Each structure stands twice: as structure tokens, then as C-alpha cells.
Amino acid sequence: MTVPSELRRIADTVWELPRSYKPGMLVPARIFATEKLIRAMDSGVFDQVSNVACLPGIQKYAFCMPDGHWGYGFPIGGLAAMDPETGVISPGGIGFDINCGMRLVLTNLTYDEVQPRLRDLVDALFYRVPAGVGCHGFVRLSHDEFCAVAEQGSRWALKNGYAWPEDLELTEEGGCFAGADAAKISHRAIDRGFNQIGTLGSGNHYLEIQVARPENIYDQELARAFGITVPNQVVVMFHCGSRGFGHQVATDYLQLFLSVMEKKYGIHTNDRELACAPFRSREGQDYFAAMKCAVNMAFANRQVILHRIREVFADIFAKDPRELGMEMVYDVAHNTAKLENHVVDGMKRELLVHRKGATRAFGPGMEGIPDRYRESGQPVIIGGSMETGSYLLAGMRGGSETFFTTAHGSGRTMSRHQAKRLVKGQKLQRDMELRGIYVRTASWGGLAEEAGAAYKDIDDVAEATERSNLSRRVVRLVPIGNVKG
DNA sequence: ATGTGC
């Protein structure tokens, strides 16, 4: 790959494109990466992150995280904080899969206890948590009930017996973005979403059984604070979002924004995929309220999936999920926009923070994280490929430059098409089983697309976030079982 | 990502 000649190395892992790189840039663009990662960086990232730097109201820098790669308008791994009074909101800065996110759940079981039942466990999870394109969940809802889910998120799940009370506290924003308004979502979006609660979806969405091996613990004290206390402890991690519902919300508002952006608001962008509207406009506020519905649907979706996971473990191990210690570590979103208070040039200000394939990573002592993590900082969950591993990390005190934001995953290095040409799903499943990872999938092609070879090295990404003071490594988690969408 | 695409 070629790196632009204008790219300057600001610090060990900080790379900058100055405003002179492209006409119209209001702020410089900054990319966090090791030298190895910057050399391998998708060239689309430089173009896209500098386009984002031209958007009205952007503050300080347009950022890209170490796992960055080409996306719709904004890079995936993109971070842009806007002044809410003068700035815009852009669906491309949030992603089609609104509130795509990660959830990590503990057990008190060890690898030796789980291994003999691994096939039964993964088979049962595959059966009980629907995966794949167009899959439907077991929760039966009317359209009106679905609107309640969209407005209440995990609170709906708690009222309906799908959550433990502490699950909400262990979810970003308590599992509900305030201000969601179902009057701002289309009938079509409701129609696509009302039977998708409790489903995993497809693409890079997955549910994984993982092990915390003693040699993979980076910080003993933080690991203990996050509930990793037993050698070879088994945990469950999963990755999914708002399914067709969020996709339809994004599609509806992209269309609306394209029709008003230039004609009504006189905003010109370098790329129509950067469609946006002033945050304080009627259209901007309507999208914000609709986006929150999709955020809340995704929280409820992950909560119902957790309920099913607890049921499966209870069946297989013939114990109550409480006895099995199936508490959440945390649930973090990585595709959102949110109003947050940050210190900019020494002044406390409210900003509209777009995170697309980027994870909030609040440091110790900050408001908005659970009391039990006050000392440790917010747990951060970065999902790797199903073959390699994932990381549990912690937010750091020094994260203010990026408005306390870090990476979200490995980031692709190979297109889906390319991966499918090189890898065959059935063979990959057999190879993985020989390496001790039992995988079930809704689609062989889909499995091939998610091969480890198609992704950046998760160890490089996690290391780059730590060297950039974005998040601190706590434990590397290795997969032993996987349900793939 | 997505009842996968003009």
C-alpha cells in the first residue's frame, strides 16, 4: 500500500495529514497506528478521513483508529466530534448497523469443565440464537410493542424477564439512549425489525466461547476488577447490532439528507456518502431521535441473546445461570453518535461525537461508567477474527485527545470477495476444529469471508491502542467455540 | 452491515 507523502509522524503511533493535504479541510486528520499498521493501511482511509475533516463543525481532528479501513463515506474506525450548534450529523459517521456492539459475559467454569461439552454447547447456541441473513427471533411483538422496545431498549428487556437488574448498569448508557422517538421511524423500518429481536444476523456478527488463559493476562489487577479470577476461565463474547431495522433507519435518513443537504442547507461534501444535515435542523434532530431507536433496539437485541445464552448454559450444565456466575462484564456500542461533555482546549464543552467502528473508552473516575469500574476505567471489548482471539481492555486517563475513544476490532485487510476466493468454508471449519475451535455457521460462504487471514492482526491493533494511550490491555481471550452468522 | 445489486 502507498502512504501519502504529506503524512507526517507526530509521535510513536500518531500520524497526521495537515489541512494543506486537501482543499476544504477545516481540521487536520489523525490516524493512530504502529508503523506496521500504517504501511498496511487501506489507502481509502486517507481519502475518507480527510473528507471527514471538511465537514461543518468538526472539532480538533478527524480521527481514524488503528483498525481503520474503507467504509461508506467515513472510514470504519472513524471518529468525528462536531460542535452541536454549528455542526452536522451524518449517518455515514455512525454506520448502517446502528449500535453494532460487543457484549462480554463471565462464567465461573474452566476450560477443562467446558471442553467435554463444547460441541453440545455450541450446537445448542446455534439452535437457540438465530443466525444468518433474514433470520427471525422467538420474541413475538406487535408493531406497537416493538416501538416500546425502540424507545426503552434494555429497560423493556428487564420488564419482560430477559434481563437481570445489574445487566442494565453494565451496559453503556444503561442500555437506553434517552430521547428515542418511535414517531421518527418509518413503517418499513418497523416492519423489518419487529421480528428480529434476539437474532445474531450475518457478516462479521458472531457469538463466541472463549478462554482467559493465565499467560494471556496483561494486567492481573484489572482482570480481577473485570471478573477474570480463575485460571482458564470461560467467557462468552458476542457481536451484533440493530439488524435490518437499523439498516432501514440509516437508509431512510440518508435519502432524506441527500434531498435537503445542498438545496435547503447549502452544504457541499466531497462525497455523497457523507450526506449530512445540520444537527440543529429538523431533519438532523429527527434522525438523531430515530437513530436512538435503533441504538435501543440493538441493546434489547443483545439483552435477549444474553437471556438465551444463559438458558443454554443452564441446560447443558444443569445449574442456574446465577450459580454459573453468568454476570456481564460490559456491553459497548461501536456505531453511534452521542452528545457528551469533553474538555476542549481547557474548556468543558458539549460535543456530538460520531463513533463508527470506534469504541467509547472512558477512563477511571469519569462520569457515565458503573461504580464498580470507577477505579479501573470502563471495560473495552475489541473483537478479533474467530480464528485468532479478542481483547478485553480498559479506558485510560490519557484518552482525552480522542474524546476517550479506541478501536473496535481487527479491521479487514481482504475484501469479502477476495476471502471467499481464497478460503473454502467447509475446509476452514475442519481446520479450525483441528486447532480446538468448534464452529457452526449459517453460511459456508459467510464463514470463508470471516477467515482470520482476511483480517489485521488483532495483537497489533491492541498494542497500537495501548501505545497511543487509547486503551490498556487487560486480557487476550482465545476462541474455542463460535456461532457465525 | 443488509429481506445483499442499477
Short mmCIF file of C-alpha atoms (C1' of nucleotides) in Angstrom, two decimals:
data_model
loop_
_atom_site.label_atom_id
_atom_site.label_comp_id
_atom_site.label_asym_id
_atom_site.label_seq_id
_atom_site.Cartn_x
_atom_site.Cartn_y
_atom_site.Cartn_z
CA MET A 1 0.00 0.00 0.00
CA THR A 2 1.11 3.53 -0.53
CA VAL A 3 1.13 6.11 2.22
CA PRO A 4 0.54 9.75 1.12
CA SER A 5 3.78 11.75 1.04
CA GLU A 6 2.09 14.51 3.08
CA LEU A 7 1.55 12.12 6.01
CA ARG A 8 3.63 13.27 8.99
CA ARG A 9 4.60 11.22 12.00
CA ILE A 10 3.60 13.31 15.05
CA ALA A 11 4.51 10.71 17.70
CA ASP A 12 5.29 6.99 18.03
CA THR A 13 1.82 5.90 16.87
CA VAL A 14 0.24 9.19 15.69
CA TRP A 15 0.18 10.13 12.00
CA GLU A 16 -1.23 13.39 10.64
CA LEU A 17 -2.50 14.70 7.31
CA PRO A 18 -2.25 18.53 7.54
CA ARG A 19 -5.03 20.84 6.35
CA SER A 20 -2.98 21.53 3.23
CA TYR A 21 -3.49 17.90 2.16
CA LYS A 22 -6.87 18.67 0.58
CA PRO A 23 -8.84 21.87 -0.12
CA GLY A 24 -11.64 22.45 2.36
CA MET A 25 -10.14 20.65 5.36
CA LEU A 26 -11.24 22.52 8.49
CA VAL A 27 -9.00 20.48 10.80
CA PRO A 28 -6.08 18.07 10.28
CA ALA A 29 -6.72 14.32 10.13
CA ARG A 30 -5.03 11.99 12.60
CA ILE A 31 -4.56 8.25 12.34
CA PHE A 32 -3.37 6.07 15.21
CA ALA A 33 -1.22 3.14 14.11
CA THR A 34 2.09 1.41 14.53
CA GLU A 35 4.48 1.67 11.60
CA LYS A 36 3.44 -1.82 10.52
CA LEU A 37 -0.26 -0.92 10.58
CA ILE A 38 0.17 2.42 8.78
CA ARG A 39 2.08 0.70 5.97
CA ALA A 40 -0.73 -1.82 5.57
CA MET A 41 -3.48 0.82 5.90
CA ASP A 42 -6.21 0.74 3.28
CA SER A 43 -5.44 3.76 1.05
CA GLY A 44 -9.16 4.66 1.09
CA VAL A 45 -8.70 5.63 4.75
CA PHE A 46 -6.51 8.66 3.91
CA ASP A 47 -9.02 9.92 1.38
CA GLN A 48 -12.04 9.33 3.59
CA VAL A 49 -10.62 10.69 6.85
CA SER A 50 -9.55 13.89 5.05
CA ASN A 51 -13.06 14.20 3.56
CA VAL A 52 -14.48 13.97 7.08
CA ALA A 53 -12.12 16.79 8.12
CA CYS A 54 -14.11 19.05 5.73
CA LEU A 55 -17.49 18.53 7.44
CA PRO A 56 -19.06 21.63 9.05
CA GLY A 57 -18.49 21.98 12.78
CA ILE A 58 -15.78 19.33 13.18
CA GLN A 59 -13.59 19.91 16.23
CA LYS A 60 -9.81 19.43 16.59
CA TYR A 61 -9.20 16.48 14.22
CA ALA A 62 -10.88 13.88 12.03
CA PHE A 63 -9.60 10.64 13.55
CA CYS A 64 -9.09 7.08 12.43
CA MET A 65 -8.35 4.21 14.83
CA PRO A 66 -5.63 1.54 14.26
CA ASP A 67 -8.18 -0.93 12.88
CA GLY A 68 -9.37 1.59 10.27
CA HIS A 69 -10.42 0.58 6.81
CA TRP A 70 -12.52 1.87 3.92
CA GLY A 71 -16.24 2.30 4.69
CA TYR A 72 -19.36 4.11 3.49
CA GLY A 73 -18.31 7.79 3.41
CA PHE A 74 -16.42 7.72 6.71
CA PRO A 75 -13.72 5.10 7.32
CA ILE A 76 -14.67 2.29 9.67
CA GLY A 77 -12.64 3.17 12.74
CA GLY A 78 -13.67 6.80 12.21
CA LEU A 79 -14.23 9.35 14.97
CA ALA A 80 -15.56 12.88 14.45
CA ALA A 81 -16.73 15.28 17.18
CA MET A 82 -18.95 18.12 15.99
CA ASP A 83 -20.00 21.36 17.61
CA PRO A 84 -23.73 20.71 18.09
CA GLU A 85 -24.64 24.33 17.33
CA THR A 86 -22.71 24.77 14.08
CA GLY A 87 -22.01 21.18 13.07
CA VAL A 88 -23.71 18.37 11.22
CA ILE A 89 -24.90 14.86 11.97
CA SER A 90 -24.05 12.26 9.32
CA PRO A 91 -25.41 8.69 9.09
CA GLY A 92 -22.18 7.68 7.32
CA GLY A 93 -20.31 8.61 10.50
CA ILE A 94 -22.37 6.13 12.52
CA GLY A 95 -22.74 3.24 10.11
CA PHE A 96 -25.62 1.30 8.61
CA ASP A 97 -25.60 -1.13 11.52
CA ILE A 98 -26.53 1.41 14.18
CA ASN A 99 -25.27 0.33 17.63
CA CYS A 100 -23.37 -2.59 16.34
CA GLY A 101 -21.57 -3.55 19.53
CA MET A 102 -19.89 -6.11 21.75
CA ARG A 103 -21.04 -7.81 24.92
CA LEU A 104 -18.86 -9.91 27.23
CA VAL A 105 -20.30 -12.34 29.78
CA LEU A 106 -18.47 -14.25 32.53
CA THR A 107 -18.88 -17.82 33.70
CA ASN A 108 -17.18 -19.48 36.66
CA LEU A 109 -16.46 -22.56 34.53
CA THR A 110 -12.97 -23.51 33.40
CA TYR A 111 -11.79 -24.82 30.04
CA ASP A 112 -11.50 -28.35 31.46
CA GLU A 113 -15.13 -28.27 32.57
CA VAL A 114 -16.47 -26.89 29.28
CA GLN A 115 -14.33 -28.77 26.75
CA PRO A 116 -16.15 -32.16 27.09
CA ARG A 117 -19.49 -30.40 26.43
CA LEU A 118 -18.25 -27.93 23.83
CA ARG A 119 -19.99 -29.44 20.80
CA ASP A 120 -23.32 -29.72 22.62
CA LEU A 121 -22.94 -26.18 23.89
CA VAL A 122 -22.18 -24.63 20.50
CA ASP A 123 -24.85 -26.73 18.77
CA ALA A 124 -27.44 -25.58 21.34
CA LEU A 125 -26.39 -21.95 20.98
CA PHE A 126 -26.57 -22.27 17.20
CA TYR A 127 -30.11 -23.60 17.56
CA ARG A 128 -31.26 -21.10 20.21
CA VAL A 129 -29.70 -17.89 18.85
CA PRO A 130 -30.86 -17.50 15.24
CA ALA A 131 -28.04 -16.50 12.87
CA GLY A 132 -27.81 -15.63 9.20
CA VAL A 133 -29.39 -13.24 6.72
CA GLY A 134 -33.10 -12.61 7.29
CA CYS A 135 -33.33 -14.71 10.48
CA HIS A 136 -36.24 -14.16 12.89
CA GLY A 137 -36.29 -14.30 16.68
CA PHE A 138 -38.58 -16.14 19.11
CA VAL A 139 -39.96 -12.94 20.71
CA ARG A 140 -43.46 -12.20 19.35
CA LEU A 141 -44.21 -8.48 19.29
CA SER A 142 -46.88 -6.25 17.78
CA HIS A 143 -45.67 -3.17 15.96
CA ASP A 144 -46.68 -1.06 18.98
CA GLU A 145 -44.74 -3.28 21.35
CA PHE A 146 -41.73 -3.05 19.07
CA CYS A 147 -41.96 0.75 19.29
CA ALA A 148 -41.73 0.39 23.08
CA VAL A 149 -38.54 -1.67 22.61
CA ALA A 150 -37.13 1.07 20.37
CA GLU A 151 -37.83 3.74 22.96
CA GLN A 152 -36.81 1.75 26.07
CA GLY A 153 -34.01 -0.59 24.99
CA SER A 154 -32.79 -2.85 27.81
CA ARG A 155 -35.45 -1.45 30.18
CA TRP A 156 -38.04 -3.22 28.02
CA ALA A 157 -35.99 -6.41 28.32
CA LEU A 158 -35.88 -6.12 32.12
CA LYS A 159 -39.67 -5.59 32.35
CA ASN A 160 -40.22 -8.66 30.20
CA GLY A 161 -37.96 -11.06 32.08
CA TYR A 162 -34.98 -11.06 29.70
CA ALA A 163 -32.53 -9.25 31.99
CA TRP A 164 -31.03 -9.26 35.45
CA PRO A 165 -31.28 -5.78 37.03
CA GLU A 166 -27.48 -5.36 37.08
CA ASP A 167 -27.24 -6.11 33.34
CA LEU A 168 -28.56 -2.60 32.64
CA GLU A 169 -25.97 -0.96 34.85
CA LEU A 170 -23.29 -2.94 32.98
CA THR A 171 -24.45 -1.68 29.58
CA GLU A 172 -23.27 1.61 28.05
CA GLU A 173 -25.85 4.33 28.90
CA GLY A 174 -27.81 1.78 30.95
CA GLY A 175 -28.93 0.10 27.73
CA CYS A 176 -31.09 3.03 26.65
CA PHE A 177 -30.21 6.27 24.84
CA ALA A 178 -32.63 8.89 26.19
CA GLY A 179 -34.70 10.79 23.64
CA ALA A 180 -35.55 7.94 21.26
CA ASP A 181 -38.80 8.74 19.46
CA ALA A 182 -40.60 5.99 17.56
CA ALA A 183 -42.67 8.63 15.73
CA LYS A 184 -39.48 9.34 13.75
CA ILE A 185 -39.07 5.83 12.30
CA SER A 186 -40.74 4.58 9.14
CA HIS A 187 -43.35 1.85 8.95
CA ARG A 188 -40.92 0.00 6.72
CA ALA A 189 -38.22 0.06 9.39
CA ILE A 190 -40.66 -1.30 12.00
CA ASP A 191 -41.79 -3.96 9.57
CA ARG A 192 -38.22 -5.14 9.05
CA GLY A 193 -37.31 -5.04 12.74
CA PHE A 194 -40.27 -6.23 14.78
CA ASN A 195 -39.39 -9.94 14.50
CA GLN A 196 -35.60 -9.57 14.70
CA ILE A 197 -35.16 -9.24 18.48
CA GLY A 198 -32.85 -11.97 19.80
CA THR A 199 -31.06 -12.62 16.49
CA LEU A 200 -27.38 -12.50 15.62
CA GLY A 201 -27.51 -11.60 11.91
CA SER A 202 -24.77 -12.24 9.37
CA GLY A 203 -21.49 -10.81 8.11
CA ASN A 204 -18.98 -10.35 10.91
CA HIS A 205 -21.56 -10.96 13.63
CA TYR A 206 -20.82 -13.89 15.88
CA LEU A 207 -21.18 -15.48 19.31
CA GLU A 208 -18.04 -16.99 20.77
CA ILE A 209 -16.94 -19.19 23.67
CA GLN A 210 -13.52 -18.01 24.81
CA VAL A 211 -10.87 -18.83 27.39
CA ALA A 212 -8.81 -16.46 29.52
CA ARG A 213 -5.51 -18.33 29.73
CA PRO A 214 -3.18 -17.25 32.56
CA GLU A 215 -0.35 -16.46 30.11
CA ASN A 216 -2.64 -14.03 28.25
CA ILE A 217 -3.39 -11.79 31.22
CA TYR A 218 -1.67 -8.44 30.76
CA ASP A 219 -2.87 -6.80 33.96
CA GLN A 220 -3.74 -9.04 36.88
CA GLU A 221 -5.42 -6.32 38.94
CA LEU A 222 -7.64 -5.04 36.14
CA ALA A 223 -8.51 -8.61 35.12
CA ARG A 224 -9.70 -9.23 38.70
CA ALA A 225 -11.70 -5.99 38.65
CA PHE A 226 -13.43 -7.20 35.47
CA GLY A 227 -14.26 -10.62 36.98
CA ILE A 228 -11.49 -12.72 35.41
CA THR A 229 -10.33 -14.54 38.55
CA VAL A 230 -9.89 -18.24 37.71
CA PRO A 231 -7.12 -19.78 35.52
CA ASN A 232 -8.55 -20.79 32.12
CA GLN A 233 -11.88 -19.18 32.92
CA VAL A 234 -14.50 -19.49 30.17
CA VAL A 235 -16.30 -16.36 28.95
CA VAL A 236 -18.85 -15.64 26.21
CA MET A 237 -18.43 -12.75 23.79
CA PHE A 238 -20.84 -11.70 21.08
CA HIS A 239 -21.04 -9.08 18.37
CA CYS A 240 -24.24 -7.86 16.71
CA GLY A 241 -26.39 -4.79 16.20
CA SER A 242 -29.77 -3.47 15.12
CA ARG A 243 -30.22 -5.83 12.14
CA GLY A 244 -32.49 -4.78 9.27
CA PHE A 245 -34.19 -2.20 11.50
CA GLY A 246 -31.10 -0.01 11.94
CA HIS A 247 -30.22 -0.52 8.29
CA GLN A 248 -33.62 0.82 7.23
CA VAL A 249 -33.37 3.81 9.62
CA ALA A 250 -29.98 4.69 8.08
CA THR A 251 -31.29 4.23 4.53
CA ASP A 252 -34.40 6.37 5.17
CA TYR A 253 -32.43 9.29 6.56
CA LEU A 254 -29.57 9.11 4.05
CA GLN A 255 -32.20 9.59 1.37
CA LEU A 256 -33.81 12.50 3.24
CA PHE A 257 -30.45 14.17 3.91
CA LEU A 258 -29.43 13.89 0.25
CA SER A 259 -32.62 15.71 -0.75
CA VAL A 260 -32.11 18.66 1.64
CA MET A 261 -28.35 18.95 2.21
CA GLU A 262 -27.44 21.17 -0.75
CA LYS A 263 -30.80 22.68 -1.73
CA LYS A 264 -32.11 23.58 1.71
CA TYR A 265 -28.91 23.91 3.77
CA GLY A 266 -26.23 24.76 1.18
CA ILE A 267 -23.83 22.10 2.47
CA HIS A 268 -21.39 20.62 -0.05
CA THR A 269 -19.37 17.48 0.69
CA ASN A 270 -16.57 15.74 -1.22
CA ASP A 271 -18.57 12.54 -1.40
CA ARG A 272 -22.33 11.99 -1.47
CA GLU A 273 -21.80 9.17 1.02
CA LEU A 274 -21.06 11.93 3.55
CA ALA A 275 -24.71 13.05 3.34
CA CYS A 276 -25.49 15.08 6.45
CA ALA A 277 -27.79 17.73 7.91
CA PRO A 278 -27.19 20.47 10.47
CA PHE A 279 -27.53 18.84 13.89
CA ARG A 280 -29.96 21.56 15.00
CA SER A 281 -32.16 21.27 11.88
CA ARG A 282 -35.49 19.46 11.93
CA GLU A 283 -34.05 16.69 9.73
CA GLY A 284 -30.95 16.38 11.92
CA GLN A 285 -32.98 16.11 15.11
CA ASP A 286 -35.41 13.63 13.55
CA TYR A 287 -32.52 11.38 12.51
CA PHE A 288 -30.96 11.70 15.98
CA ALA A 289 -34.25 10.55 17.59
CA ALA A 290 -34.64 7.71 15.04
CA MET A 291 -31.00 6.62 15.40
CA LYS A 292 -31.57 6.31 19.16
CA CYS A 293 -34.47 3.92 18.44
CA ALA A 294 -32.07 1.69 16.52
CA VAL A 295 -29.48 2.03 19.30
CA ASN A 296 -32.07 0.87 21.83
CA MET A 297 -33.30 -1.98 19.63
CA ALA A 298 -29.70 -3.24 19.42
CA PHE A 299 -29.26 -3.09 23.22
CA ALA A 300 -32.53 -5.05 23.62
CA ASN A 301 -31.38 -7.49 20.95
CA ARG A 302 -28.11 -8.22 22.76
CA GLN A 303 -30.01 -8.48 26.05
CA VAL A 304 -32.41 -11.11 24.69
CA ILE A 305 -29.46 -13.00 23.17
CA LEU A 306 -27.81 -12.99 26.61
CA HIS A 307 -31.04 -14.41 28.08
CA ARG A 308 -30.88 -17.27 25.56
CA ILE A 309 -27.18 -17.88 26.28
CA ARG A 310 -27.94 -18.18 30.00
CA GLU A 311 -30.74 -20.66 29.21
CA VAL A 312 -28.42 -22.78 27.08
CA PHE A 313 -25.67 -22.89 29.73
CA ALA A 314 -28.29 -23.76 32.37
CA ASP A 315 -29.50 -26.67 30.19
CA ILE A 316 -26.06 -28.02 29.35
CA PHE A 317 -24.51 -27.71 32.81
CA ALA A 318 -27.73 -28.38 34.77
CA LYS A 319 -27.25 -25.37 37.01
CA ASP A 320 -28.88 -22.00 37.46
CA PRO A 321 -27.12 -19.22 35.44
CA ARG A 322 -26.57 -17.40 38.77
CA GLU A 323 -24.69 -20.44 40.10
CA LEU A 324 -22.68 -20.47 36.89
CA GLY A 325 -21.62 -16.87 37.57
CA MET A 326 -23.01 -15.62 34.27
CA GLU A 327 -22.65 -11.92 35.01
CA MET A 328 -21.94 -9.37 32.35
CA VAL A 329 -18.58 -7.66 32.20
CA TYR A 330 -19.90 -4.92 29.94
CA ASP A 331 -21.73 -4.02 26.73
CA VAL A 332 -20.19 -1.38 24.48
CA ALA A 333 -21.54 0.19 21.32
CA HIS A 334 -19.20 0.94 18.44
CA ASN A 335 -21.56 2.57 15.88
CA THR A 336 -23.25 5.62 17.43
CA ALA A 337 -23.42 9.38 17.72
CA LYS A 338 -23.85 10.86 21.16
CA LEU A 339 -23.85 14.20 22.96
CA GLU A 340 -21.04 14.08 25.51
CA ASN A 341 -19.17 16.58 27.64
CA HIS A 342 -15.46 16.86 26.88
CA VAL A 343 -12.68 19.30 27.66
CA VAL A 344 -11.51 21.07 24.50
CA ASP A 345 -8.57 23.50 24.80
CA GLY A 346 -9.16 23.66 28.55
CA MET A 347 -12.89 24.37 28.25
CA LYS A 348 -15.70 21.97 29.12
CA ARG A 349 -17.98 21.66 26.09
CA GLU A 350 -20.81 19.52 24.81
CA LEU A 351 -19.92 17.73 21.57
CA LEU A 352 -21.74 15.45 19.17
CA VAL A 353 -19.33 12.51 18.99
CA HIS A 354 -19.68 10.24 15.94
CA ARG A 355 -18.07 6.84 16.51
CA LYS A 356 -18.12 4.43 13.57
CA GLY A 357 -16.32 1.20 14.28
CA ALA A 358 -14.85 3.00 17.27
CA THR A 359 -15.48 2.26 20.94
CA ARG A 360 -16.09 4.65 23.81
CA ALA A 361 -13.29 4.15 26.36
CA PHE A 362 -13.93 6.28 29.44
CA GLY A 363 -11.05 6.41 31.89
CA PRO A 364 -11.00 5.88 35.68
CA GLY A 365 -13.14 8.28 37.69
CA MET A 366 -15.19 9.54 34.74
CA GLU A 367 -18.92 10.03 34.91
CA GLY A 368 -21.03 7.56 32.97
CA ILE A 369 -19.30 4.30 33.91
CA PRO A 370 -20.54 1.81 36.53
CA ASP A 371 -19.47 2.41 40.14
CA ARG A 372 -17.68 -0.94 40.25
CA TYR A 373 -15.34 0.25 37.47
CA ARG A 374 -14.66 3.68 38.95
CA GLU A 375 -11.05 2.76 39.78
CA SER A 376 -10.33 0.57 36.76
CA GLY A 377 -11.89 2.60 33.98
CA GLN A 378 -14.51 1.38 31.53
CA PRO A 379 -14.14 -2.15 30.16
CA VAL A 380 -13.48 -2.05 26.41
CA ILE A 381 -14.21 -5.09 24.24
CA ILE A 382 -12.33 -5.45 20.96
CA GLY A 383 -13.38 -8.41 18.87
CA GLY A 384 -10.80 -10.14 16.72
CA SER A 385 -11.38 -12.68 14.00
CA MET A 386 -12.89 -16.03 15.01
CA GLU A 387 -9.56 -17.79 14.44
CA THR A 388 -7.23 -15.60 16.41
CA GLY A 389 -8.62 -14.02 19.53
CA SER A 390 -10.13 -10.90 21.08
CA TYR A 391 -9.19 -8.44 23.78
CA LEU A 392 -10.65 -7.05 26.95
CA LEU A 393 -9.08 -3.67 27.65
CA ALA A 394 -9.71 -0.68 29.91
CA GLY A 395 -10.24 3.02 29.24
CA MET A 396 -7.31 5.24 30.25
CA ARG A 397 -6.94 8.62 31.94
CA GLY A 398 -4.96 9.96 28.98
CA GLY A 399 -7.71 9.38 26.40
CA SER A 400 -8.98 12.96 26.21
CA GLU A 401 -7.42 13.76 22.82
CA THR A 402 -9.70 11.21 21.14
CA PHE A 403 -12.66 12.11 23.34
CA PHE A 404 -11.99 8.80 25.12
CA THR A 405 -12.34 6.54 22.09
CA THR A 406 -10.48 3.44 20.96
CA ALA A 407 -10.54 0.73 18.27
CA HIS A 408 -13.35 -1.82 17.85
CA GLY A 409 -11.92 -4.89 16.16
CA SER A 410 -9.34 -6.26 13.77
CA GLY A 411 -10.35 -4.44 10.62
CA ARG A 412 -10.40 -6.22 7.28
CA THR A 413 -7.35 -6.44 5.06
CA MET A 414 -9.05 -8.50 2.35
CA SER A 415 -12.38 -7.90 0.63
CA ARG A 416 -15.15 -10.40 1.28
CA HIS A 417 -14.98 -11.41 -2.37
CA GLN A 418 -11.22 -12.00 -2.20
CA ALA A 419 -11.55 -14.00 1.04
CA LYS A 420 -14.21 -16.24 -0.47
CA ARG A 421 -11.99 -16.94 -3.45
CA LEU A 422 -9.04 -17.93 -1.25
CA VAL A 423 -10.83 -19.78 1.55
CA LYS A 424 -13.44 -22.54 1.45
CA GLY A 425 -15.90 -22.60 4.34
CA GLN A 426 -16.08 -26.39 4.91
CA LYS A 427 -12.29 -26.76 4.86
CA LEU A 428 -11.90 -23.83 7.24
CA GLN A 429 -14.36 -25.43 9.67
CA ARG A 430 -12.35 -28.69 9.64
CA ASP A 431 -9.03 -26.86 10.03
CA MET A 432 -10.37 -24.85 12.95
CA GLU A 433 -11.69 -27.96 14.65
CA LEU A 434 -8.20 -29.49 14.48
CA ARG A 435 -6.96 -26.39 16.26
CA GLY A 436 -9.58 -26.83 19.00
CA ILE A 437 -12.19 -24.33 17.80
CA TYR A 438 -15.63 -25.78 17.10
CA VAL A 439 -17.58 -23.51 14.73
CA ARG A 440 -21.15 -23.66 13.44
CA THR A 441 -22.30 -21.35 10.68
CA ALA A 442 -25.46 -20.30 8.88
CA SER A 443 -23.48 -19.95 5.65
CA TRP A 444 -20.26 -21.57 4.34
CA GLY A 445 -19.56 -18.53 2.18
CA GLY A 446 -20.10 -16.29 5.18
CA LEU A 447 -17.64 -18.38 7.22
CA ALA A 448 -14.98 -18.10 4.50
CA GLU A 449 -15.41 -14.31 4.40
CA GLU A 450 -14.58 -14.12 8.10
CA ALA A 451 -11.38 -16.19 7.94
CA GLY A 452 -8.57 -14.90 10.15
CA ALA A 453 -6.44 -14.34 7.05
CA ALA A 454 -8.88 -11.63 5.89
CA TYR A 455 -8.22 -9.51 8.99
CA LYS A 456 -5.46 -7.42 10.50
CA ASP A 457 -3.55 -8.96 13.38
CA ILE A 458 -5.62 -8.20 16.50
CA ASP A 459 -2.43 -8.19 18.61
CA ASP A 460 -1.07 -5.31 16.50
CA VAL A 461 -4.33 -3.37 16.89
CA ALA A 462 -4.49 -3.87 20.67
CA GLU A 463 -0.82 -2.92 21.03
CA ALA A 464 -1.34 0.21 18.92
CA THR A 465 -4.26 1.36 21.10
CA GLU A 466 -2.14 0.94 24.25
CA ARG A 467 0.88 2.74 22.81
CA SER A 468 -1.49 5.57 21.76
CA ASN A 469 -2.99 5.84 25.28
CA LEU A 470 -6.42 4.94 23.89
CA SER A 471 -6.94 1.78 25.98
CA ARG A 472 -4.89 -0.56 28.16
CA ARG A 473 -4.72 -4.31 27.50
CA VAL A 474 -6.22 -6.44 30.29
CA VAL A 475 -6.59 -9.94 28.86
CA ARG A 476 -6.39 -11.61 25.48
CA LEU A 477 -9.22 -14.10 25.02
CA VAL A 478 -8.86 -17.13 22.74
CA PRO A 479 -11.81 -18.82 21.00
CA ILE A 480 -12.83 -22.45 21.50
CA GLY A 481 -16.35 -22.32 20.04
CA ASN A 482 -18.08 -19.99 17.62
CA VAL A 483 -21.56 -19.42 16.18
CA LYS A 484 -21.19 -17.50 12.92
CA GLY A 485 -23.96 -15.60 11.16
"C1'" DA B 1 -23.93 -4.30 7.77
"C1'" DT B 2 -28.36 -5.52 4.73
"C1'" DG B 3 -35.48 -9.41 3.20
"C1'" DT B 4 -27.05 -8.31 -0.07
"C1'" DG B 5 -27.14 -5.48 -6.62
"C1'" DC B 6 -28.84 -0.30 -11.50
#
